[in-house]
Coordinates of C-alpha atoms and ligand atoms in Angstrom, one line a residue:
L1 CA 202.1 -103.7 -75.8
W2 CA 202.8 -107.2 -74.5
C3 CA 199.2 -108.4 -75.2
T4 CA 199.2 -107.2 -78.7
F5 CA 202.7 -108.6 -79.3
E6 CA 201.7 -112.1 -78.0
L7 CA 198.6 -112.2 -80.1
G8 CA 200.5 -110.8 -83.1
A9 CA 203.1 -113.6 -82.5
F10 CA 200.4 -116.2 -83.0
L11 CA 199.3 -114.6 -86.2
K12 CA 202.8 -114.1 -87.7
D13 CA 203.2 -117.5 -89.4
S14 CA 200.2 -118.6 -91.3
G15 CA 199.9 -122.3 -92.1
R16 CA 200.7 -123.9 -88.7
E17 CA 197.4 -122.9 -87.2
K18 CA 195.9 -124.0 -84.0
P19 CA 192.8 -122.8 -82.1
V20 CA 193.3 -120.3 -79.4
E21 CA 190.5 -119.1 -77.2
F22 CA 190.0 -115.4 -76.8
L23 CA 188.3 -114.3 -73.5
P24 CA 188.6 -110.8 -72.1
V25 CA 189.5 -110.8 -68.4
S26 CA 186.5 -108.6 -67.6
V27 CA 184.1 -111.2 -69.0
A28 CA 185.4 -113.8 -66.5
F29 CA 184.5 -111.4 -63.6
Q30 CA 181.1 -110.9 -65.1
L31 CA 180.5 -114.6 -65.3
L32 CA 181.6 -115.0 -61.7
L33 CA 179.1 -112.3 -60.6
Q34 CA 176.3 -113.9 -62.7
W35 CA 177.1 -117.2 -61.1
A36 CA 176.9 -115.6 -57.6
F37 CA 173.5 -114.0 -58.5
M38 CA 172.1 -117.2 -60.0
T39 CA 173.3 -119.4 -57.1
L40 CA 171.7 -117.1 -54.6
L41 CA 168.5 -117.0 -56.6
C42 CA 168.3 -120.8 -56.9
L43 CA 169.0 -121.2 -53.2
A44 CA 166.3 -118.7 -52.4
V45 CA 163.7 -120.6 -54.6
Q46 CA 164.7 -123.9 -53.1
V47 CA 164.6 -122.8 -49.4
S48 CA 161.4 -120.9 -49.9
L49 CA 159.8 -124.1 -51.4
Y50 CA 161.2 -126.0 -48.4
I51 CA 159.7 -123.5 -46.0
E52 CA 156.4 -123.7 -47.8
E53 CA 156.4 -127.5 -47.5
A54 CA 157.4 -127.5 -43.8
A55 CA 155.0 -124.7 -42.6
D56 CA 151.4 -125.2 -41.8
A57 CA 149.1 -125.1 -44.9
E58 CA 147.4 -121.8 -43.9
H59 CA 150.5 -119.6 -43.8
S60 CA 153.0 -121.5 -45.8
S61 CA 152.7 -119.4 -49.0
D62 CA 153.1 -116.1 -47.1
A63 CA 156.1 -117.3 -45.2
A64 CA 157.8 -118.7 -48.3
L65 CA 157.1 -115.5 -50.3
L66 CA 158.5 -113.3 -47.4
F67 CA 161.6 -115.4 -47.2
F68 CA 162.1 -115.3 -51.0
F69 CA 162.0 -111.5 -51.1
V70 CA 164.2 -111.2 -48.0
W71 CA 166.8 -113.3 -49.8
V72 CA 166.4 -112.1 -53.3
L73 CA 166.3 -108.4 -52.5
P74 CA 169.9 -108.3 -51.1
A75 CA 171.0 -110.2 -54.2
G76 CA 169.2 -107.7 -56.4
L77 CA 170.5 -104.7 -54.6
G78 CA 174.0 -106.0 -53.7
I79 CA 175.3 -108.1 -56.6
L80 CA 173.4 -106.8 -59.5
P81 CA 174.7 -103.2 -59.5
V82 CA 178.3 -104.6 -59.5
L83 CA 177.5 -107.0 -62.3
L84 CA 175.9 -104.2 -64.3
H85 CA 178.7 -101.8 -63.7
Y86 CA 181.3 -104.2 -65.0
G87 CA 179.0 -105.3 -67.8
L88 CA 178.6 -101.7 -69.0
Q89 CA 182.4 -101.1 -68.7
H90 CA 183.1 -104.2 -70.7
L91 CA 180.7 -103.2 -73.5
E92 CA 182.1 -99.7 -73.6
D93 CA 185.6 -101.2 -74.0
V94 CA 184.4 -103.5 -76.8
Q95 CA 182.9 -100.5 -78.6
Q96 CA 186.3 -98.8 -78.6
L97 CA 188.2 -102.0 -79.5
G98 CA 187.5 -101.7 -83.3
E99 CA 188.8 -98.2 -83.4
Q100 CA 191.9 -99.0 -81.3
L101 CA 192.9 -101.9 -83.5
A102 CA 192.2 -100.0 -86.7
N103 CA 194.6 -97.2 -85.6
F104 CA 197.1 -99.4 -83.7
S105 CA 200.7 -98.2 -83.6
V106 CA 203.3 -100.3 -81.8
R107 CA 205.4 -97.1 -81.3
D108 CA 202.5 -95.5 -79.2
A109 CA 201.4 -98.7 -77.4
G110 CA 201.5 -98.4 -73.6
C111 CA 204.1 -100.4 -71.6
T112 CA 204.4 -100.7 -67.8
C113 CA 208.2 -100.5 -67.7
C114 CA 208.2 -97.1 -69.5
T115 CA 205.4 -95.7 -67.3
V116 CA 207.5 -96.3 -64.2
D117 CA 210.7 -95.0 -65.8
H118 CA 212.3 -98.5 -65.7
C119 CA 212.5 -98.5 -61.9
D120 CA 210.6 -101.2 -59.9
P121 CA 208.5 -99.1 -57.5
P122 CA 208.6 -101.5 -54.4
T123 CA 212.4 -102.3 -54.6
G124 CA 213.9 -99.4 -56.6
N125 CA 215.7 -101.9 -58.9
Q126 CA 216.3 -101.1 -62.5
L127 CA 213.9 -102.8 -65.0
L128 CA 214.7 -104.0 -68.5
C129 CA 212.7 -102.2 -71.2
D130 CA 210.1 -104.5 -72.7
R131 CA 209.6 -102.1 -75.6
E132 CA 213.2 -102.5 -76.6
L133 CA 213.0 -106.3 -76.3
I134 CA 209.9 -106.4 -78.5
F135 CA 211.3 -104.0 -81.1
R136 CA 214.4 -106.2 -81.3
T137 CA 212.3 -109.3 -81.8
L138 CA 210.2 -107.6 -84.5
K139 CA 213.4 -106.6 -86.3
R140 CA 214.5 -110.3 -86.3
W141 CA 211.0 -111.4 -87.5
Y142 CA 211.0 -109.1 -90.5
R143 CA 214.7 -109.1 -91.2
N144 CA 214.3 -110.3 -94.8
S145 CA 211.6 -108.0 -95.9
A146 CA 213.4 -105.0 -94.2
L147 CA 216.4 -105.7 -96.3
D148 CA 214.2 -105.6 -99.5
S149 CA 212.4 -102.4 -98.5
G150 CA 215.5 -100.5 -97.2
E151 CA 213.4 -98.6 -94.7
K152 CA 214.8 -98.1 -91.1
D153 CA 211.5 -98.8 -89.2
H154 CA 210.1 -101.3 -91.7
H155 CA 209.7 -104.0 -89.0
L156 CA 207.4 -101.7 -86.9
D157 CA 205.3 -100.8 -89.9
R158 CA 204.9 -104.5 -90.8
F159 CA 203.8 -105.3 -87.3
D160 CA 201.3 -102.4 -87.3
A161 CA 199.8 -103.7 -90.5
L162 CA 199.6 -107.2 -89.0
V163 CA 197.6 -105.9 -86.0
R164 CA 195.4 -103.6 -88.1
E165 CA 194.5 -106.2 -90.7
R166 CA 194.9 -109.8 -89.5
L167 CA 194.5 -109.4 -85.7
S168 CA 191.6 -107.0 -86.1
S169 CA 189.7 -109.4 -88.5
S170 CA 190.4 -112.4 -86.2
V171 CA 189.5 -110.8 -82.9
L172 CA 186.5 -108.5 -83.6
P173 CA 184.2 -111.3 -84.9
L174 CA 185.0 -113.3 -81.7
V175 CA 184.3 -110.4 -79.4
G176 CA 181.1 -109.7 -81.3
A177 CA 178.6 -107.6 -79.4
G178 CA 180.5 -108.2 -76.2
A179 CA 178.3 -110.9 -74.6
P180 CA 180.0 -113.7 -72.7
P181 CA 180.3 -116.8 -74.9
A182 CA 177.0 -118.8 -75.0
R183 CA 178.7 -122.1 -73.8
Y184 CA 180.1 -120.3 -70.7
R185 CA 176.6 -118.9 -69.9
M186 CA 175.2 -122.4 -70.3
A187 CA 178.0 -123.8 -68.1
L188 CA 176.7 -121.5 -65.3
Y189 CA 173.0 -121.8 -66.0
L190 CA 172.5 -125.6 -66.6
P191 CA 174.2 -127.0 -63.4
L192 CA 172.2 -124.6 -61.2
L193 CA 168.9 -125.6 -62.9
T194 CA 169.9 -129.3 -62.9
A195 CA 170.5 -129.1 -59.2
M196 CA 166.9 -127.8 -58.6
F197 CA 165.3 -130.5 -60.7
P198 CA 165.1 -133.2 -58.0
H199 CA 163.5 -130.7 -55.6
Y200 CA 160.6 -130.0 -58.1
L201 CA 160.2 -133.8 -58.6
H202 CA 159.9 -134.3 -54.9
L203 CA 157.3 -131.5 -54.6
G204 CA 155.3 -133.1 -57.4
R205 CA 155.4 -136.4 -55.5
V206 CA 154.2 -134.9 -52.2
R207 CA 151.6 -132.7 -54.1
L208 CA 152.6 -129.4 -52.4
R209 CA 149.9 -126.7 -53.2
G210 CA 147.8 -129.6 -54.5
W211 CA 149.8 -129.6 -57.7
G212 CA 150.8 -133.0 -59.2
L213 CA 154.0 -134.0 -61.0
V214 CA 152.9 -132.3 -64.2
Q215 CA 152.2 -129.0 -62.6
W216 CA 155.5 -129.0 -60.7
L217 CA 157.4 -129.9 -63.9
M218 CA 155.7 -127.0 -65.6
A219 CA 156.7 -124.7 -62.7
Y220 CA 160.3 -125.9 -63.2
G221 CA 160.0 -125.0 -66.9
A222 CA 158.6 -121.6 -66.1
F223 CA 161.5 -120.9 -63.7
A224 CA 164.1 -122.0 -66.2
A225 CA 162.5 -119.8 -68.9
T226 CA 162.4 -116.8 -66.5
A227 CA 166.1 -117.3 -65.6
L228 CA 167.1 -117.4 -69.3
F229 CA 165.0 -114.3 -69.9
F230 CA 166.9 -112.6 -67.1
F231 CA 170.3 -113.4 -68.6
W232 CA 169.2 -112.1 -72.0
L233 CA 167.7 -108.9 -70.5
C234 CA 170.9 -108.1 -68.5
F235 CA 172.9 -108.2 -71.7
F236 CA 170.4 -106.4 -73.9
C237 CA 169.7 -103.5 -71.4
C238 CA 173.5 -103.0 -70.9
R239 CA 174.2 -103.0 -74.7
W240 CA 171.3 -100.7 -75.4
S241 CA 172.3 -98.2 -72.8
V242 CA 176.0 -98.3 -74.0
K243 CA 174.9 -97.7 -77.6
K244 CA 172.1 -95.2 -77.1
I245 CA 172.5 -93.2 -73.9
R246 CA 176.1 -93.7 -72.7
K247 CA 177.3 -90.2 -73.4
A248 CA 174.1 -88.4 -72.4
V249 CA 173.3 -90.2 -69.1
P250 CA 175.8 -90.8 -66.2
R251 CA 176.4 -94.4 -65.1
W252 CA 175.0 -93.8 -61.6
V253 CA 171.6 -93.1 -63.3
V254 CA 171.9 -95.9 -65.8
I255 CA 172.6 -98.7 -63.3
P256 CA 169.6 -98.2 -61.1
A257 CA 167.3 -97.8 -64.2
V258 CA 168.7 -101.0 -65.8
Q259 CA 168.6 -102.8 -62.4
S260 CA 164.9 -102.0 -62.0
L261 CA 164.2 -103.3 -65.5
V262 CA 166.1 -106.5 -65.2
L263 CA 164.3 -107.3 -61.9
L264 CA 160.8 -106.2 -62.8
L265 CA 160.5 -107.4 -66.4
P266 CA 161.4 -111.1 -65.5
I267 CA 158.6 -111.0 -62.9
A268 CA 156.2 -109.6 -65.5
F269 CA 157.4 -112.4 -67.8
W270 CA 156.6 -115.1 -65.3
L271 CA 153.4 -113.6 -63.7
P272 CA 150.9 -114.6 -66.5
Y273 CA 151.9 -118.2 -66.1
R274 CA 151.4 -118.2 -62.4
A275 CA 148.1 -116.2 -62.7
V276 CA 146.6 -118.5 -65.2
L277 CA 147.6 -121.6 -63.2
Q278 CA 146.1 -120.1 -60.0
R279 CA 142.9 -118.8 -61.6
T280 CA 142.0 -121.7 -63.8
G281 CA 143.9 -124.6 -62.1
S282 CA 144.1 -126.0 -65.6
S283 CA 147.4 -127.7 -66.7
L284 CA 146.4 -127.2 -70.3
A285 CA 146.0 -123.4 -70.0
A286 CA 149.2 -123.0 -67.9
G287 CA 151.0 -125.3 -70.4
L288 CA 149.9 -122.9 -73.3
V289 CA 151.3 -119.9 -71.4
L290 CA 154.5 -121.8 -70.7
S291 CA 154.8 -122.7 -74.4
C292 CA 154.4 -119.0 -75.2
M293 CA 157.2 -118.1 -72.7
W294 CA 159.6 -120.5 -74.5
L295 CA 158.4 -119.3 -77.9
I296 CA 159.2 -115.7 -76.9
L297 CA 162.7 -116.7 -75.9
L298 CA 163.2 -118.6 -79.1
C299 CA 162.0 -115.7 -81.2
L300 CA 164.2 -113.2 -79.2
S301 CA 167.3 -115.5 -79.6
S302 CA 166.8 -116.1 -83.3
T303 CA 166.0 -112.4 -84.1
L304 CA 169.1 -111.1 -82.2
Q305 CA 171.4 -113.7 -83.9
L306 CA 170.1 -112.7 -87.3
L307 CA 170.4 -109.0 -86.5
A308 CA 174.0 -109.5 -85.2
C309 CA 175.0 -111.4 -88.3
W310 CA 173.3 -108.8 -90.6
R311 CA 175.0 -105.9 -88.8
S312 CA 178.4 -107.4 -88.7
Q313 CA 178.5 -108.9 -92.2
G314 CA 176.2 -106.7 -94.3
P315 CA 174.6 -108.5 -97.3
L316 CA 172.8 -111.8 -96.8
S317 CA 175.0 -113.6 -99.1
Q318 CA 178.0 -113.0 -96.7
T319 CA 175.9 -113.6 -93.6
A320 CA 175.3 -117.3 -94.1
A321 CA 178.9 -118.0 -94.7
R322 CA 180.1 -116.1 -91.6
C323 CA 177.4 -117.5 -89.4
R324 CA 178.8 -121.0 -90.0
A325 CA 182.3 -120.0 -88.9
P326 CA 183.3 -121.4 -85.4
P327 CA 182.1 -118.7 -83.1
F328 CA 184.4 -119.1 -80.1
F329 CA 187.8 -120.0 -81.5
L330 CA 190.4 -117.9 -83.1
R331 CA 192.5 -119.5 -85.9
V332 CA 196.0 -118.3 -85.3
G333 CA 199.6 -119.3 -86.1
C334 CA 201.4 -121.5 -83.7
T335 CA 204.9 -120.1 -82.9
R336 CA 207.7 -120.9 -80.6
Ligands
ZN1 ZN1 210.3 -99.5 -71.3

């Protein structure tokens, strides 16, 4: 009740609009888990490269590979299921949001004080009823139009209409398909990759594995592409499973299946690059594979954006207009 009231308060007075950011709490937790996973992965890559550099040439690759999997496996088995669980939960909530807003009724909205019968559980003190306070405020807001209509609960109906129409049309495009905003994902992804860049430069300088600076910069590009592919895959697999098999398959089956996909497919995405470089030793051939990796990411990103716009807006004439709208900000009224 309070959340809807607060958002409704911002929308009440049109004209004095200021941007307000809309971020569901569960998205913040997902971002934290993604950060933990990526940090562990980047550390694993850096330490395994360090071990490879420090060990004797004959066994260095084996030692580094062993270390990498000993480190990455706990991240994959420990953090990833939690991330997927909360990701799936969030996407399910987002799917229900449209329906909840379309049928919103302030009379039926849940309120903590009413659920505990207006008695603070730890202390036993009596609590004021938030519902009564909010209803009184709504009555004050819509005093003039209530006098015109003559209906007793006109203020409640007006607020319901505000939530169903204006709040719904403002919030749903922002929540979109349920993915965390791109600039937050980039804020996690870019610092981690930037921190790894000097290490790859150093490896190019000391010519580890006999690779020069160009090969190590390409290896860096391949790692960055694979990490981006992993992010995209996590979201896509969760969304697909929520849309297609949520009701038919229990979550304890979905999570291990999605987990296997998001761990194995990025390896399959990266392996051709490594195989070509190892087999041919040619920077040109490896560079071509690397270009294909980034091209695939570009195509995936553009296709999904177009599909998302098409599905949410319908005809192409409307799509272009809506796609230009600021994606992460909600235009709302500023109230005191
Ligand atoms: Zn109450």
